[in-house]
Amino acid sequence: MNLKINGKQVELSVEADTPLLWALREGANMVGTKYGCGVAQCGACTVWVDGQAIRSCVTPVSAVQDREITTIEAIENDPVGRKVVDAWVAHQVPQCGYCQSGQVMAATALLKQIPNPSDDQIEAAMINLCRCGTYNAVAAAVRDAAKA
Ligand code: FES
Ligand code: FES
């Protein structure tokens, strides 16, 4: 299976129905994307496919062949992603950190689509779960990244 991950063609020996999350973590050894629930609920596994945030735990690799996959490992190559990461650091958003790569992917996708979102738009878009309860810090960092 040939996938385009972070701008590079990567050849992986995985079955067509393997979830993208497993292909990334175990096939490509890119472990920044996390496994949380496995059923498209928590968002820990969020990556982009053609710039859209998707849940890689329920996306088979066969669905993303020939498409652009972007993971947390490359987020700082994106100018908006860079601002989001800086805001995350400034606000010291992560606690345990487990959900945070998914949060950053979701936040960056939001700001690329809506550069200056309202609080309601932030609340509607940032639905990734965080067991540590970093929601207020996430929203504050998204607002700052929008202004940066
Ligand atoms: S691991 Fe994919 S949404 Fe929870
Ligand atoms: S920072 Fe711990 S789950 Fe979100």
PDB file of C-alpha atoms and ligand atoms in Angstrom:
ATOM      1  CA  MET A   1       0.000   0.000   0.000  1.00  0.00           C
ATOM      2  CA  ASN A   2       1.469   3.318  -1.080  1.00  0.00           C
ATOM      3  CA  LEU A   3       0.473   6.348   0.981  1.00  0.00           C
ATOM      4  CA  LYS A   4       1.506   9.985   0.768  1.00  0.00           C
ATOM      5  CA  ILE A   5       2.282  11.057   4.326  1.00  0.00           C
ATOM      6  CA  ASN A   6       3.571  14.543   5.083  1.00  0.00           C
ATOM      7  CA  GLY A   7       4.607  15.061   1.484  1.00  0.00           C
ATOM      8  CA  LYS A   8       6.508  11.778   1.127  1.00  0.00           C
ATOM      9  CA  GLN A   9       5.482   8.561  -0.585  1.00  0.00           C
ATOM     10  CA  VAL A  10       5.599   5.762   1.956  1.00  0.00           C
ATOM     11  CA  GLU A  11       5.284   2.082   1.049  1.00  0.00           C
ATOM     12  CA  LEU A  12       3.604   0.096   3.819  1.00  0.00           C
ATOM     13  CA  SER A  13       2.793  -3.600   3.945  1.00  0.00           C
ATOM     14  CA  VAL A  14      -0.713  -3.343   5.413  1.00  0.00           C
ATOM     15  CA  GLU A  15      -4.080  -4.736   4.365  1.00  0.00           C
ATOM     16  CA  ALA A  16      -6.486  -2.431   2.541  1.00  0.00           C
ATOM     17  CA  ASP A  17      -8.904  -2.391   5.475  1.00  0.00           C
ATOM     18  CA  THR A  18      -6.251  -1.481   8.060  1.00  0.00           C
ATOM     19  CA  PRO A  19      -7.251   1.725   9.850  1.00  0.00           C
ATOM     20  CA  LEU A  20      -4.997   4.626   8.917  1.00  0.00           C
ATOM     21  CA  LEU A  21      -4.148   5.089  12.604  1.00  0.00           C
ATOM     22  CA  TRP A  22      -2.532   1.640  12.742  1.00  0.00           C
ATOM     23  CA  ALA A  23      -0.748   2.208   9.455  1.00  0.00           C
ATOM     24  CA  LEU A  24       0.727   5.422  10.812  1.00  0.00           C
ATOM     25  CA  ARG A  25       1.676   4.179  14.252  1.00  0.00           C
ATOM     26  CA  GLU A  26       2.779   0.633  13.531  1.00  0.00           C
ATOM     27  CA  GLY A  27       3.472   0.689   9.797  1.00  0.00           C
ATOM     28  CA  ALA A  28       5.184   4.058   9.496  1.00  0.00           C
ATOM     29  CA  ASN A  29       6.376   4.319  13.125  1.00  0.00           C
ATOM     30  CA  MET A  30       4.778   7.753  13.449  1.00  0.00           C
ATOM     31  CA  VAL A  31       3.440   7.631  16.980  1.00  0.00           C
ATOM     32  CA  GLY A  32       2.438  11.269  17.467  1.00  0.00           C
ATOM     33  CA  THR A  33      -1.123  10.357  16.463  1.00  0.00           C
ATOM     34  CA  LYS A  34      -2.810   8.634  19.385  1.00  0.00           C
ATOM     35  CA  TYR A  35      -5.282   5.813  19.890  1.00  0.00           C
ATOM     36  CA  GLY A  36      -8.031   6.797  22.306  1.00  0.00           C
ATOM     37  CA  CYS A  37     -11.426   5.212  21.756  1.00  0.00           C
ATOM     38  CA  GLY A  38     -11.098   3.524  18.359  1.00  0.00           C
ATOM     39  CA  VAL A  39     -14.694   4.398  17.486  1.00  0.00           C
ATOM     40  CA  ALA A  40     -14.526   7.990  16.157  1.00  0.00           C
ATOM     41  CA  GLN A  41     -15.558   9.598  19.438  1.00  0.00           C
ATOM     42  CA  CYS A  42     -12.544  11.164  21.127  1.00  0.00           C
ATOM     43  CA  GLY A  43     -10.459  12.735  18.354  1.00  0.00           C
ATOM     44  CA  ALA A  44      -7.086  11.592  19.725  1.00  0.00           C
ATOM     45  CA  CYS A  45      -6.374  10.058  16.308  1.00  0.00           C
ATOM     46  CA  THR A  46      -7.111  13.217  14.277  1.00  0.00           C
ATOM     47  CA  VAL A  47      -5.030  13.706  11.133  1.00  0.00           C
ATOM     48  CA  TRP A  48      -5.778  15.552   7.903  1.00  0.00           C
ATOM     49  CA  VAL A  49      -6.700  14.029   4.594  1.00  0.00           C
ATOM     50  CA  ASP A  50      -6.501  16.621   1.826  1.00  0.00           C
ATOM     51  CA  GLY A  51      -6.538  19.295   4.520  1.00  0.00           C
ATOM     52  CA  GLN A  52      -9.674  18.034   6.283  1.00  0.00           C
ATOM     53  CA  ALA A  53      -9.467  16.793   9.855  1.00  0.00           C
ATOM     54  CA  ILE A  54     -10.541  13.136   9.968  1.00  0.00           C
ATOM     55  CA  ARG A  55     -10.523  10.346  12.540  1.00  0.00           C
ATOM     56  CA  SER A  56      -7.855   7.941  11.471  1.00  0.00           C
ATOM     57  CA  CYS A  57      -9.054   5.128  13.766  1.00  0.00           C
ATOM     58  CA  VAL A  58     -12.074   4.504  11.521  1.00  0.00           C
ATOM     59  CA  THR A  59     -10.548   5.396   8.148  1.00  0.00           C
ATOM     60  CA  PRO A  60      -9.230   2.428   6.149  1.00  0.00           C
ATOM     61  CA  VAL A  61      -6.010   3.018   4.277  1.00  0.00           C
ATOM     62  CA  SER A  62      -7.763   2.051   1.044  1.00  0.00           C
ATOM     63  CA  ALA A  63      -9.800   5.272   1.375  1.00  0.00           C
ATOM     64  CA  VAL A  64      -6.763   7.536   1.540  1.00  0.00           C
ATOM     65  CA  GLN A  65      -4.528   6.166  -1.178  1.00  0.00           C
ATOM     66  CA  ASP A  66      -3.422   8.929  -3.537  1.00  0.00           C
ATOM     67  CA  ARG A  67      -4.560  11.566  -1.050  1.00  0.00           C
ATOM     68  CA  GLU A  68      -2.482  13.934   1.053  1.00  0.00           C
ATOM     69  CA  ILE A  69      -2.191  12.718   4.625  1.00  0.00           C
ATOM     70  CA  THR A  70      -0.842  15.202   7.171  1.00  0.00           C
ATOM     71  CA  THR A  71       0.034  14.242  10.737  1.00  0.00           C
ATOM     72  CA  ILE A  72       1.138  16.070  13.851  1.00  0.00           C
ATOM     73  CA  GLU A  73       4.749  15.321  12.911  1.00  0.00           C
ATOM     74  CA  ALA A  74       4.479  17.867  10.073  1.00  0.00           C
ATOM     75  CA  ILE A  75       2.139  20.417  11.617  1.00  0.00           C
ATOM     76  CA  GLU A  76       4.858  22.997  12.230  1.00  0.00           C
ATOM     77  CA  ASN A  77       5.639  23.050   8.497  1.00  0.00           C
ATOM     78  CA  ASP A  78       2.255  24.680   8.060  1.00  0.00           C
ATOM     79  CA  PRO A  79       2.289  28.429   8.871  1.00  0.00           C
ATOM     80  CA  VAL A  80      -1.036  28.210  10.695  1.00  0.00           C
ATOM     81  CA  GLY A  81       0.076  25.039  12.475  1.00  0.00           C
ATOM     82  CA  ARG A  82       3.198  26.850  13.621  1.00  0.00           C
ATOM     83  CA  LYS A  83       1.066  29.610  15.188  1.00  0.00           C
ATOM     84  CA  VAL A  84      -1.160  27.042  16.864  1.00  0.00           C
ATOM     85  CA  VAL A  85       1.804  25.211  18.378  1.00  0.00           C
ATOM     86  CA  ASP A  86       3.262  28.526  19.615  1.00  0.00           C
ATOM     87  CA  ALA A  87      -0.077  29.421  21.221  1.00  0.00           C
ATOM     88  CA  TRP A  88      -0.271  25.946  22.775  1.00  0.00           C
ATOM     89  CA  VAL A  89       3.152  26.465  24.323  1.00  0.00           C
ATOM     90  CA  ALA A  90       2.345  30.014  25.477  1.00  0.00           C
ATOM     91  CA  HIS A  91      -0.825  28.799  27.192  1.00  0.00           C
ATOM     92  CA  GLN A  92       0.821  25.626  28.493  1.00  0.00           C
ATOM     93  CA  VAL A  93      -2.245  23.770  27.237  1.00  0.00           C
ATOM     94  CA  PRO A  94      -1.190  20.120  27.633  1.00  0.00           C
ATOM     95  CA  GLN A  95      -1.576  18.345  30.932  1.00  0.00           C
ATOM     96  CA  CYS A  96      -1.002  14.623  30.392  1.00  0.00           C
ATOM     97  CA  GLY A  97      -0.686  15.484  26.698  1.00  0.00           C
ATOM     98  CA  TYR A  98      -2.395  12.390  25.373  1.00  0.00           C
ATOM     99  CA  CYS A  99      -5.177  14.158  23.483  1.00  0.00           C
ATOM    100  CA  GLN A 100      -3.104  17.120  22.387  1.00  0.00           C
ATOM    101  CA  SER A 101      -1.843  16.091  18.980  1.00  0.00           C
ATOM    102  CA  GLY A 102      -5.463  15.562  17.963  1.00  0.00           C
ATOM    103  CA  GLN A 103      -6.424  18.907  19.489  1.00  0.00           C
ATOM    104  CA  VAL A 104      -3.677  20.719  17.553  1.00  0.00           C
ATOM    105  CA  MET A 105      -4.693  19.039  14.296  1.00  0.00           C
ATOM    106  CA  ALA A 106      -8.327  20.012  14.870  1.00  0.00           C
ATOM    107  CA  ALA A 107      -7.468  23.586  15.876  1.00  0.00           C
ATOM    108  CA  THR A 108      -5.222  24.128  12.872  1.00  0.00           C
ATOM    109  CA  ALA A 109      -7.833  22.723  10.497  1.00  0.00           C
ATOM    110  CA  LEU A 110     -10.390  25.111  12.023  1.00  0.00           C
ATOM    111  CA  LEU A 111      -8.157  28.185  11.653  1.00  0.00           C
ATOM    112  CA  LYS A 112      -7.267  27.331   8.079  1.00  0.00           C
ATOM    113  CA  GLN A 113     -10.968  27.171   7.280  1.00  0.00           C
ATOM    114  CA  ILE A 114     -12.119  30.045   9.511  1.00  0.00           C
ATOM    115  CA  PRO A 115      -9.132  32.319  10.274  1.00  0.00           C
ATOM    116  CA  ASN A 116     -10.944  34.343  12.941  1.00  0.00           C
ATOM    117  CA  PRO A 117     -13.571  32.081  14.500  1.00  0.00           C
ATOM    118  CA  SER A 118     -16.146  33.240  17.026  1.00  0.00           C
ATOM    119  CA  ASP A 119     -16.286  31.595  20.433  1.00  0.00           C
ATOM    120  CA  ASP A 120     -19.299  29.614  19.235  1.00  0.00           C
ATOM    121  CA  GLN A 121     -17.402  28.440  16.165  1.00  0.00           C
ATOM    122  CA  ILE A 122     -14.461  27.393  18.354  1.00  0.00           C
ATOM    123  CA  GLU A 123     -16.784  25.509  20.673  1.00  0.00           C
ATOM    124  CA  ALA A 124     -18.511  23.796  17.752  1.00  0.00           C
ATOM    125  CA  ALA A 125     -15.241  22.771  16.093  1.00  0.00           C
ATOM    126  CA  MET A 126     -13.168  21.750  19.116  1.00  0.00           C
ATOM    127  CA  ILE A 127     -15.077  18.651  20.127  1.00  0.00           C
ATOM    128  CA  ASN A 128     -12.059  16.447  20.811  1.00  0.00           C
ATOM    129  CA  LEU A 129     -12.261  14.908  24.259  1.00  0.00           C
ATOM    130  CA  CYS A 130      -9.703  15.688  26.957  1.00  0.00           C
ATOM    131  CA  ARG A 131      -9.752  13.667  30.138  1.00  0.00           C
ATOM    132  CA  CYS A 132      -7.578  16.299  31.830  1.00  0.00           C
ATOM    133  CA  GLY A 133     -10.113  19.031  31.093  1.00  0.00           C
ATOM    134  CA  THR A 134      -7.919  21.439  29.141  1.00  0.00           C
ATOM    135  CA  TYR A 135     -10.914  22.854  27.268  1.00  0.00           C
ATOM    136  CA  ASN A 136     -10.588  26.444  28.522  1.00  0.00           C
ATOM    137  CA  ALA A 137      -6.890  26.547  27.689  1.00  0.00           C
ATOM    138  CA  VAL A 138      -7.571  25.010  24.266  1.00  0.00           C
ATOM    139  CA  ALA A 139     -10.137  27.715  23.489  1.00  0.00           C
ATOM    140  CA  ALA A 140      -7.821  30.482  24.728  1.00  0.00           C
ATOM    141  CA  ALA A 141      -4.942  29.167  22.619  1.00  0.00           C
ATOM    142  CA  VAL A 142      -7.140  28.941  19.528  1.00  0.00           C
ATOM    143  CA  ARG A 143      -8.235  32.575  20.049  1.00  0.00           C
ATOM    144  CA  ASP A 144      -4.605  33.711  20.397  1.00  0.00           C
ATOM    145  CA  ALA A 145      -3.457  31.711  17.394  1.00  0.00           C
ATOM    146  CA  ALA A 146      -6.202  33.394  15.360  1.00  0.00           C
ATOM    147  CA  LYS A 147      -4.825  36.823  16.314  1.00  0.00           C
ATOM    148  CA  ALA A 148      -1.148  35.924  15.788  1.00  0.00           C
TER     149      ALA A 148
HETATM  150  S1  FES B   1      -9.189   7.061  18.638  1.00  0.00           S
HETATM  151 FE1  FES B   1     -10.140   7.837  16.901  1.00  0.00          FE
HETATM  152  S2  FES B   1     -11.693   9.115  17.619  1.00  0.00           S
HETATM  153 FE2  FES B   1     -10.923   8.154  19.419  1.00  0.00          FE
HETATM  154  S1  FES B   2      -4.221  16.708  28.216  1.00  0.00           S
HETATM  155 FE1  FES B   2      -4.667  14.793  29.148  1.00  0.00          FE
HETATM  156  S2  FES B   2      -6.280  14.000  27.966  1.00  0.00           S
HETATM  157 FE2  FES B   2      -6.045  16.010  27.256  1.00  0.00          FE
END
